[in-house]
Amino acid sequence: MTTPFPDPSAEPLLPASGSVELLFLLFHGAGADRSQMQALAQTLHTAYPQAAVLSLNAPQRLGSEVLHGYQWFDEQHFGMVAGVASALPSFVACVRAWAQHFNLAWPRVALAGFSQGGLMALEAVQSEPELAGRVLSFGAAPLRRPSQAPEGVCLHLLHGVLDEEISYRHVVDAAQAWVELGADVTADVLPGVHHEMDPRLVERALHQLRTFIPARLWREAVQTAAEMDQADQQALTRPQRH
């Protein structure tokens, strides 16, 4: 018997055969819908054939006569800080429900979001431990200069120099703060890119997913090598029995 999806309206891209080994959850910006993330979804589906890739609609319809999309929180009514706080519990519950559906541990879950969706992803992994192993944040920055590094999470910040809504300087500052805190973080700020899901940002995101090795893995490797070297030295200096 197939377990029902947490969101019956979702249309995940699934492996052609075999089990799901990774999960990518994609979150659009305010005033849009899941189709905004479709190009990224297709790119991830091609690059990671054993992954489940889902572009999700935000839960709230935008109350505007001009824009007919969805939003993760009502920024005009709540403001940014209170809006994020109000939306985080259901956002976190959504991520955990999909991870549970595919029976995947949190390091195998990646969140990717644009603008308001990227903000929610960044704030979620900072407030909720062991939620996701990676975040791809497009055109977004955290609410405040980070004061802690989310443990076990790789943060990939992707931004345009010409972004009219969120200055790239906030992204660079956040990345520098996370580096100082020992986080695993990359920041790609591309010239000629506005506040948009530009294909060049998607290309950089894929590059980081494929090539970035978390610093903690280097530290663990160095630690293991040091322990092995110490054991070898002890073995060499140990008196031999005849």
mmCIF file of C-alpha atoms in Angstrom:
data_model
loop_
_atom_site.group_PDB
_atom_site.id
_atom_site.type_symbol
_atom_site.label_atom_id
_atom_site.label_comp_id
_atom_site.label_asym_id
_atom_site.label_seq_id
_atom_site.Cartn_x
_atom_site.Cartn_y
_atom_site.Cartn_z
ATOM 1 C CA MET A 1 0.000 0.000 0.000
ATOM 2 C CA THR A 2 1.391 3.398 -1.009
ATOM 3 C CA THR A 3 1.526 5.974 1.778
ATOM 4 C CA PRO A 4 -0.356 9.181 0.888
ATOM 5 C CA PHE A 5 1.731 12.294 0.316
ATOM 6 C CA PRO A 6 1.732 14.835 3.180
ATOM 7 C CA ASP A 7 0.408 17.293 0.572
ATOM 8 C CA PRO A 8 -1.963 15.529 -1.865
ATOM 9 C CA SER A 9 -1.519 18.310 -4.436
ATOM 10 C CA ALA A 10 2.264 17.851 -4.607
ATOM 11 C CA GLU A 11 3.777 16.545 -7.824
ATOM 12 C CA PRO A 12 7.238 15.230 -6.881
ATOM 13 C CA LEU A 13 9.879 14.244 -9.382
ATOM 14 C CA LEU A 14 10.842 10.719 -8.350
ATOM 15 C CA PRO A 15 13.523 8.187 -9.384
ATOM 16 C CA ALA A 16 12.655 6.168 -12.466
ATOM 17 C CA SER A 17 13.536 3.064 -10.475
ATOM 18 C CA GLY A 18 15.025 2.176 -7.129
ATOM 19 C CA SER A 19 14.660 3.852 -3.775
ATOM 20 C CA VAL A 20 14.753 7.539 -2.882
ATOM 21 C CA GLU A 21 18.162 8.393 -1.436
ATOM 22 C CA LEU A 22 17.936 12.190 -1.223
ATOM 23 C CA LEU A 23 15.162 14.733 -0.803
ATOM 24 C CA PHE A 24 15.126 18.266 -2.216
ATOM 25 C CA LEU A 25 12.311 20.546 -1.019
ATOM 26 C CA LEU A 26 11.929 23.769 -3.023
ATOM 27 C CA PHE A 27 10.219 26.925 -1.733
ATOM 28 C CA HIS A 28 9.206 29.803 -4.002
ATOM 29 C CA GLY A 29 9.149 33.536 -3.293
ATOM 30 C CA ALA A 30 6.171 35.602 -2.120
ATOM 31 C CA GLY A 31 3.603 36.246 -4.832
ATOM 32 C CA ALA A 32 4.669 33.252 -6.916
ATOM 33 C CA ASP A 33 3.908 29.544 -6.869
ATOM 34 C CA ARG A 34 5.841 26.310 -7.193
ATOM 35 C CA SER A 35 6.293 26.783 -10.939
ATOM 36 C CA GLN A 36 8.891 29.465 -10.109
ATOM 37 C CA MET A 37 11.225 26.679 -8.951
ATOM 38 C CA GLN A 38 10.557 24.338 -11.859
ATOM 39 C CA ALA A 39 13.851 24.950 -13.683
ATOM 40 C CA LEU A 40 15.813 24.222 -10.518
ATOM 41 C CA ALA A 41 13.676 21.140 -9.876
ATOM 42 C CA GLN A 42 14.401 19.728 -13.322
ATOM 43 C CA THR A 43 18.122 20.451 -12.966
ATOM 44 C CA LEU A 44 18.273 18.649 -9.615
ATOM 45 C CA HIS A 45 16.204 15.758 -10.936
ATOM 46 C CA THR A 46 18.659 15.262 -13.801
ATOM 47 C CA ALA A 47 21.761 15.637 -11.620
ATOM 48 C CA TYR A 48 20.469 13.400 -8.817
ATOM 49 C CA PRO A 49 18.348 10.652 -10.389
ATOM 50 C CA GLN A 50 17.835 8.874 -7.048
ATOM 51 C CA ALA A 51 16.453 11.986 -5.368
ATOM 52 C CA ALA A 52 12.884 13.038 -4.785
ATOM 53 C CA VAL A 53 12.456 16.687 -5.807
ATOM 54 C CA LEU A 54 9.398 18.654 -4.702
ATOM 55 C CA SER A 55 8.402 22.225 -5.484
ATOM 56 C CA LEU A 56 5.835 23.233 -2.883
ATOM 57 C CA ASN A 57 3.220 25.972 -2.796
ATOM 58 C CA ALA A 58 3.229 28.219 0.263
ATOM 59 C CA PRO A 59 0.151 27.817 2.485
ATOM 60 C CA GLN A 60 -1.231 31.365 2.216
ATOM 61 C CA ARG A 61 -2.752 32.953 -0.849
ATOM 62 C CA LEU A 62 -1.505 36.465 -1.436
ATOM 63 C CA GLY A 63 -4.282 38.959 -0.728
ATOM 64 C CA SER A 64 -3.580 41.175 -3.712
ATOM 65 C CA GLU A 65 -5.543 42.155 -6.794
ATOM 66 C CA VAL A 66 -2.302 42.309 -8.764
ATOM 67 C CA LEU A 67 -0.465 39.197 -7.551
ATOM 68 C CA HIS A 68 -2.326 35.902 -7.317
ATOM 69 C CA GLY A 69 0.368 33.644 -5.926
ATOM 70 C CA TYR A 70 1.189 32.362 -2.464
ATOM 71 C CA GLN A 71 3.279 33.444 0.508
ATOM 72 C CA TRP A 72 4.889 31.756 3.485
ATOM 73 C CA PHE A 73 3.851 34.641 5.734
ATOM 74 C CA ASP A 74 2.123 38.015 5.397
ATOM 75 C CA GLU A 75 5.015 40.461 5.505
ATOM 76 C CA GLN A 76 2.795 43.544 5.293
ATOM 77 C CA HIS A 77 0.634 42.450 8.221
ATOM 78 C CA PHE A 78 3.254 40.911 10.517
ATOM 79 C CA GLY A 79 6.556 42.381 9.383
ATOM 80 C CA MET A 80 9.591 40.226 8.692
ATOM 81 C CA VAL A 81 10.559 39.074 12.193
ATOM 82 C CA ALA A 82 7.086 38.275 13.495
ATOM 83 C CA GLY A 83 6.084 36.873 10.107
ATOM 84 C CA VAL A 84 8.921 34.361 10.054
ATOM 85 C CA ALA A 85 8.236 33.399 13.670
ATOM 86 C CA SER A 86 4.568 32.766 12.907
ATOM 87 C CA ALA A 87 5.351 30.631 9.862
ATOM 88 C CA LEU A 88 8.273 28.567 11.197
ATOM 89 C CA PRO A 89 6.328 25.857 13.099
ATOM 90 C CA SER A 90 4.284 24.804 10.071
ATOM 91 C CA PHE A 91 7.319 25.154 7.782
ATOM 92 C CA VAL A 92 9.403 22.860 9.992
ATOM 93 C CA ALA A 93 6.510 20.402 10.300
ATOM 94 C CA CYS A 94 6.241 20.313 6.492
ATOM 95 C CA VAL A 95 9.935 19.476 6.095
ATOM 96 C CA ARG A 96 9.798 16.746 8.720
ATOM 97 C CA ALA A 97 6.631 15.250 7.234
ATOM 98 C CA TRP A 98 8.221 14.838 3.811
ATOM 99 C CA ALA A 99 11.441 13.438 5.280
ATOM 100 C CA GLN A 100 9.395 10.935 7.256
ATOM 101 C CA HIS A 101 7.345 10.040 4.190
ATOM 102 C CA PHE A 102 10.489 9.027 2.299
ATOM 103 C CA ASN A 103 12.081 7.572 5.451
ATOM 104 C CA LEU A 104 15.184 9.754 5.132
ATOM 105 C CA ALA A 105 17.438 10.992 7.916
ATOM 106 C CA TRP A 106 17.857 14.771 8.110
ATOM 107 C CA PRO A 107 21.370 14.898 6.543
ATOM 108 C CA ARG A 108 19.812 13.546 3.320
ATOM 109 C CA VAL A 109 17.320 16.417 3.158
ATOM 110 C CA ALA A 110 18.127 19.661 1.309
ATOM 111 C CA LEU A 111 16.080 22.865 1.310
ATOM 112 C CA ALA A 112 16.189 25.314 -1.583
ATOM 113 C CA GLY A 113 14.320 28.591 -1.559
ATOM 114 C CA PHE A 114 14.056 31.861 -3.429
ATOM 115 C CA SER A 115 13.509 35.203 -1.665
ATOM 116 C CA GLN A 116 10.903 34.616 1.067
ATOM 117 C CA GLY A 117 11.270 30.869 0.561
ATOM 118 C CA GLY A 118 15.048 31.153 0.965
ATOM 119 C CA LEU A 119 14.615 33.232 4.099
ATOM 120 C CA MET A 120 12.350 30.581 5.598
ATOM 121 C CA ALA A 121 14.874 27.843 4.801
ATOM 122 C CA LEU A 122 17.758 29.787 6.388
ATOM 123 C CA GLU A 123 15.798 30.654 9.506
ATOM 124 C CA ALA A 124 14.426 27.111 9.841
ATOM 125 C CA VAL A 125 17.837 25.396 10.034
ATOM 126 C CA GLN A 126 19.035 28.008 12.520
ATOM 127 C CA SER A 127 16.065 27.526 14.839
ATOM 128 C CA GLU A 128 15.500 23.790 14.437
ATOM 129 C CA PRO A 129 18.421 21.376 14.895
ATOM 130 C CA GLU A 130 18.780 18.329 12.650
ATOM 131 C CA LEU A 131 16.220 19.519 10.124
ATOM 132 C CA ALA A 132 18.221 19.438 6.867
ATOM 133 C CA GLY A 133 21.779 18.830 5.767
ATOM 134 C CA ARG A 134 21.959 21.553 3.100
ATOM 135 C CA VAL A 135 20.322 24.842 2.241
ATOM 136 C CA LEU A 136 20.402 26.558 -1.144
ATOM 137 C CA SER A 137 19.348 30.158 -0.612
ATOM 138 C CA PHE A 138 18.614 32.235 -3.727
ATOM 139 C CA GLY A 139 18.095 35.982 -3.391
ATOM 140 C CA ALA A 140 17.731 35.833 0.385
ATOM 141 C CA ALA A 141 19.621 36.664 3.574
ATOM 142 C CA PRO A 142 18.996 35.797 7.238
ATOM 143 C CA LEU A 143 16.983 38.218 9.355
ATOM 144 C CA ARG A 144 19.984 39.122 11.510
ATOM 145 C CA ARG A 145 23.733 38.777 11.367
ATOM 146 C CA PRO A 146 24.254 35.165 12.430
ATOM 147 C CA SER A 147 25.380 34.527 15.988
ATOM 148 C CA GLN A 148 25.534 30.732 15.720
ATOM 149 C CA ALA A 149 26.410 28.112 13.144
ATOM 150 C CA PRO A 150 23.725 25.493 12.446
ATOM 151 C CA GLU A 151 25.450 22.223 13.300
ATOM 152 C CA GLY A 152 25.918 19.780 10.460
ATOM 153 C CA VAL A 153 24.379 22.069 7.828
ATOM 154 C CA CYS A 154 26.009 23.276 4.598
ATOM 155 C CA LEU A 155 24.757 26.736 3.650
ATOM 156 C CA HIS A 156 24.997 27.855 0.028
ATOM 157 C CA LEU A 157 24.122 31.517 -0.548
ATOM 158 C CA LEU A 158 23.441 32.516 -4.153
ATOM 159 C CA HIS A 159 22.770 36.136 -4.997
ATOM 160 C CA GLY A 160 22.879 38.779 -7.697
ATOM 161 C CA VAL A 161 24.922 41.967 -7.455
ATOM 162 C CA LEU A 162 21.998 43.835 -9.026
ATOM 163 C CA ASP A 163 19.386 42.442 -6.619
ATOM 164 C CA GLU A 164 17.010 45.350 -6.035
ATOM 165 C CA GLU A 165 15.206 43.893 -3.013
ATOM 166 C CA ILE A 166 17.994 42.450 -0.868
ATOM 167 C CA SER A 167 21.461 43.944 -1.113
ATOM 168 C CA TYR A 168 24.206 41.445 -1.785
ATOM 169 C CA ARG A 169 26.131 43.133 1.043
ATOM 170 C CA HIS A 170 23.790 41.487 3.582
ATOM 171 C CA VAL A 171 24.599 38.116 2.064
ATOM 172 C CA VAL A 172 28.350 38.718 2.133
ATOM 173 C CA ASP A 173 28.156 39.930 5.737
ATOM 174 C CA ALA A 174 26.141 36.882 6.789
ATOM 175 C CA ALA A 175 28.604 34.559 5.057
ATOM 176 C CA GLN A 176 31.555 36.216 6.798
ATOM 177 C CA ALA A 177 29.814 35.862 10.158
ATOM 178 C CA TRP A 178 29.115 32.177 9.552
ATOM 179 C CA VAL A 179 32.724 31.580 8.520
ATOM 180 C CA GLU A 180 33.896 33.186 11.773
ATOM 181 C CA LEU A 181 31.492 30.911 13.668
ATOM 182 C CA GLY A 182 32.896 27.818 11.965
ATOM 183 C CA ALA A 183 29.922 27.111 9.711
ATOM 184 C CA ASP A 184 30.127 25.316 6.387
ATOM 185 C CA VAL A 185 29.096 28.096 4.031
ATOM 186 C CA THR A 186 29.641 29.290 0.463
ATOM 187 C CA ALA A 187 28.570 32.604 -1.045
ATOM 188 C CA ASP A 188 28.282 33.177 -4.791
ATOM 189 C CA VAL A 189 27.467 36.771 -5.738
ATOM 190 C CA LEU A 190 27.183 37.091 -9.500
ATOM 191 C CA PRO A 191 27.387 40.299 -11.560
ATOM 192 C CA GLY A 192 24.544 41.146 -13.900
ATOM 193 C CA VAL A 193 21.967 39.172 -11.892
ATOM 194 C CA HIS A 194 18.861 40.794 -10.404
ATOM 195 C CA HIS A 195 16.333 39.474 -7.873
ATOM 196 C CA GLU A 196 15.473 36.384 -9.878
ATOM 197 C CA MET A 197 15.993 32.664 -10.293
ATOM 198 C CA ASP A 198 18.682 33.255 -12.864
ATOM 199 C CA PRO A 199 20.073 30.157 -14.641
ATOM 200 C CA ARG A 200 23.577 31.246 -13.669
ATOM 201 C CA LEU A 201 22.657 30.989 -9.994
ATOM 202 C CA VAL A 202 21.204 27.537 -10.585
ATOM 203 C CA GLU A 203 24.433 26.504 -12.295
ATOM 204 C CA ARG A 204 26.490 27.738 -9.339
ATOM 205 C CA ALA A 205 24.217 25.923 -6.921
ATOM 206 C CA LEU A 206 24.760 22.653 -8.747
ATOM 207 C CA HIS A 207 28.518 23.255 -8.758
ATOM 208 C CA GLN A 208 28.526 23.778 -4.988
ATOM 209 C CA LEU A 209 26.440 20.678 -4.390
ATOM 210 C CA ARG A 210 28.875 18.601 -6.421
ATOM 211 C CA THR A 211 32.186 20.005 -5.217
ATOM 212 C CA PHE A 212 31.867 21.556 -1.759
ATOM 213 C CA ILE A 213 33.323 19.389 0.992
ATOM 214 C CA PRO A 214 32.200 20.478 4.458
ATOM 215 C CA ALA A 215 34.994 21.692 6.694
ATOM 216 C CA ARG A 216 33.878 19.314 9.426
ATOM 217 C CA LEU A 217 34.719 16.369 7.140
ATOM 218 C CA TRP A 218 38.218 17.752 6.649
ATOM 219 C CA ARG A 219 38.550 18.147 10.422
ATOM 220 C CA GLU A 220 37.349 14.581 10.980
ATOM 221 C CA ALA A 221 39.756 13.305 8.318
ATOM 222 C CA VAL A 222 42.668 15.176 9.898
ATOM 223 C CA GLN A 223 41.712 13.862 13.329
ATOM 224 C CA THR A 224 41.497 10.296 12.032
ATOM 225 C CA ALA A 225 44.835 10.617 10.248
ATOM 226 C CA ALA A 226 46.467 11.983 13.411
ATOM 227 C CA GLU A 227 45.078 9.117 15.491
ATOM 228 C CA MET A 228 46.293 6.543 12.954
ATOM 229 C CA ASP A 229 49.722 8.167 12.845
ATOM 230 C CA GLN A 230 49.911 8.109 16.626
ATOM 231 C CA ALA A 231 48.925 4.436 16.683
ATOM 232 C CA ASP A 232 51.585 3.640 14.079
ATOM 233 C CA GLN A 233 54.233 5.462 16.106
ATOM 234 C CA GLN A 234 53.246 3.577 19.241
ATOM 235 C CA ALA A 235 53.423 0.294 17.354
ATOM 236 C CA LEU A 236 56.916 1.105 16.082
ATOM 237 C CA THR A 237 58.235 2.048 19.536
ATOM 238 C CA ARG A 238 56.621 -0.901 21.351
ATOM 239 C CA PRO A 239 59.199 -3.496 22.430
ATOM 240 C CA GLN A 240 59.159 -6.550 20.204
ATOM 241 C CA ARG A 241 58.685 -10.000 21.732
ATOM 242 C CA HIS A 242 60.979 -12.783 20.576
#
